[in-house]
Coordinates of N, CA and C in Angstrom, one line a residue:
M1 N 0.9 -1.2 -0.1 CA 0.0 -0.1 -0.1 C 0.9 1.3 0.0
A2 N 0.4 2.3 -0.6 CA 1.2 3.6 -0.7 C 1.3 4.3 0.5
K3 N 2.2 5.0 0.8 CA 2.4 5.9 1.9 C 1.2 6.8 2.0
S4 N 0.9 7.4 3.1 CA 0.0 8.3 3.2 C 0.6 9.9 2.9
T5 N -0.1 10.6 2.1 CA 0.6 11.9 1.7 C -0.2 13.0 2.7
R6 N 0.2 14.3 2.3 CA -0.5 15.3 3.1 C -1.6 15.8 3.0
N7 N -2.2 15.2 1.8 CA -3.7 15.5 1.3 C -4.5 14.4 1.3
S8 N -3.9 13.4 1.9 CA -4.6 12.0 1.8 C -6.0 12.1 2.5
G9 N -6.8 11.7 1.6 CA -8.4 11.8 2.1 C -9.1 13.1 2.2
K10 N -8.4 14.1 1.7 CA -8.9 15.5 1.8 C -9.7 15.6 0.2
P11 N -10.7 16.5 0.5 CA -11.3 16.9 -1.1 C -10.2 17.7 -2.0
W12 N -10.6 17.6 -3.1 CA -9.6 18.3 -4.1 C -10.2 19.8 -4.1
K13 N -9.2 20.7 -4.1 CA -9.7 22.2 -4.2 C -9.6 22.4 -5.8
P14 N -10.3 23.5 -6.1 CA -10.2 23.8 -7.8 C -9.1 24.2 -8.0
T15 N -8.1 24.9 -7.2 CA -6.8 25.2 -7.6 C -5.9 23.9 -7.9
E16 N -6.2 22.8 -7.1 CA -5.5 21.7 -7.3 C -5.9 21.1 -8.5
V17 N -7.2 21.2 -9.0 CA -7.6 20.5 -10.1 C -7.1 21.5 -11.4
S18 N -7.0 22.8 -11.1 CA -6.4 23.5 -12.3 C -4.8 23.2 -12.4
Q19 N -4.3 23.0 -11.3 CA -3.0 22.8 -11.5 C -2.6 21.4 -12.0
L20 N -3.5 20.5 -11.5 CA -3.4 19.0 -12.4 C -3.4 19.1 -13.7
K21 N -4.2 19.9 -14.4 CA -4.6 20.2 -15.7 C -3.6 20.8 -16.3
Q22 N -2.9 21.7 -15.8 CA -1.6 22.4 -16.4 C -0.5 21.5 -16.3
L23 N -0.2 20.7 -15.5 CA 0.9 19.9 -15.2 C 0.6 18.6 -16.2
A24 N -0.5 18.1 -16.4 CA -0.8 17.1 -17.3 C -0.5 17.8 -18.6
K25 N -1.0 18.8 -18.9 CA -0.7 19.4 -20.3 C 0.7 19.6 -20.6
G26 N 1.5 19.8 -19.7 CA 3.0 20.1 -19.7 C 3.7 18.9 -20.0
N27 N 3.1 17.6 -19.9 CA 3.7 16.4 -19.9 C 4.7 16.0 -18.8
T28 N 4.0 16.3 -17.7 CA 4.6 16.1 -16.3 C 4.4 14.6 -15.9
P29 N 5.3 13.8 -15.5 CA 5.0 12.4 -15.3 C 3.9 12.4 -14.1
T30 N 3.2 11.5 -13.8 CA 2.3 11.4 -12.9 C 2.8 11.3 -11.4
R31 N 3.9 10.5 -11.3 CA 4.6 10.7 -10.0 C 5.1 12.0 -9.4
V32 N 5.5 12.8 -10.5 CA 5.9 14.3 -10.1 C 4.7 15.0 -9.8
I33 N 3.6 14.8 -10.5 CA 2.3 15.6 -10.3 C 1.9 15.1 -9.0
G34 N 2.1 14.0 -8.6 CA 1.7 13.6 -7.1 C 2.4 14.2 -6.1
L35 N 3.7 14.3 -6.4 CA 4.6 14.9 -5.4 C 4.5 16.2 -5.1
K36 N 4.0 17.0 -6.3 CA 3.8 18.5 -6.3 C 2.4 18.7 -5.5
L37 N 1.5 17.9 -5.8 CA 0.2 18.2 -5.2 C -0.1 17.5 -3.8
G38 N 0.9 16.6 -3.4 CA 0.8 15.9 -2.3 C -0.2 14.8 -2.4
R39 N -0.3 14.1 -3.3 CA -1.4 13.1 -3.5 C -0.7 11.8 -4.0
T40 N -1.2 10.7 -3.9 CA -0.7 9.6 -4.5 C -1.1 9.4 -6.1
P41 N -0.1 8.6 -6.7 CA -0.3 8.6 -8.1 C -1.6 7.8 -8.3
A42 N -2.1 6.9 -7.6 CA -3.4 6.5 -7.9 C -4.6 7.5 -7.9
A43 N -4.4 8.4 -6.8 CA -5.5 9.7 -6.6 C -5.2 10.5 -7.8
I44 N -4.1 10.9 -8.5 CA -3.9 11.5 -9.6 C -4.8 10.8 -10.8
Y45 N -4.5 9.6 -10.9 CA -5.2 8.9 -12.0 C -6.5 8.9 -11.9
K46 N -7.1 8.7 -10.8 CA -8.7 8.8 -10.4 C -9.2 10.2 -10.7
K47 N -8.5 11.2 -10.2 CA -9.1 12.5 -10.3 C -9.1 13.0 -11.8
A48 N -7.8 12.6 -12.6 CA -7.9 12.8 -14.0 C -8.9 12.2 -14.8
A49 N -9.2 10.8 -14.4 CA -10.3 10.3 -15.0 C -11.6 11.0 -14.7
D50 N -11.9 11.3 -13.6 CA -13.1 11.9 -13.1 C -13.4 13.2 -13.8
E51 N -12.3 14.0 -14.1 CA -12.3 15.4 -14.7 C -12.1 15.3 -16.2
D52 N -11.9 14.0 -16.9 CA -11.7 13.9 -18.2 C -10.4 14.5 -18.9
I53 N -9.2 14.5 -18.0 CA -8.0 15.1 -18.1 C -7.1 14.0 -18.6
S54 N -6.4 14.1 -19.8 CA -5.6 13.2 -20.3 C -4.2 13.0 -19.7
L55 N -3.8 12.1 -19.3 CA -2.4 11.8 -18.8 C -1.5 11.2 -19.9
A56 N -2.0 11.0 -21.0 CA -1.1 10.3 -22.1 C 0.1 11.6 -22.4
P57 N 1.2 11.1 -22.7 CA 2.3 12.0 -23.2 C 1.8 12.7 -24.5
T58 N 2.1 14.0 -24.7 CA 1.7 14.7 -25.9 C 2.8 14.4 -26.9
S59 N 3.8 14.0 -26.4 CA 5.1 13.6 -27.3 C 6.0 12.6 -26.7
Q60 N 6.9 12.0 -27.3 CA 7.7 11.0 -26.8 C 9.0 11.7 -26.2
R61 N 9.1 12.9 -26.3 CA 10.2 13.7 -25.6 C 10.2 13.6 -24.1
P62 N 11.3 13.0 -23.5 CA 11.5 13.0 -22.0 C 11.0 14.1 -21.2
Y63 N 10.4 14.1 -20.1 CA 10.2 15.2 -19.3 C 11.3 16.3 -18.8
G64 N 11.3 17.4 -19.1 CA 12.4 18.2 -18.7 C 13.2 18.6 -19.9
T65 N 13.2 18.0 -20.8 CA 14.1 18.3 -22.0 C 13.7 19.3 -23.0
K66 N 14.5 20.0 -23.3 CA 14.0 21.1 -24.6 C 14.8 21.0 -25.7
K67 N 14.4 21.5 -26.9 CA 15.0 21.4 -28.2 C 16.1 22.2 -28.1

């Protein structure tokens, strides 16, 4: 079972949802999104599915690299 995080069991705030959308759009890995929001990767996947947010990479370029 995953470790408890600082927001475990707490409802999502609208600012957290918008931050999730922005990070997902920026190709950020799910694990990193979870660390930034204080949520487990499973919680990130669930909320993304609930909000119809795609976590699929927009390109195959690794996170954090630039042209």
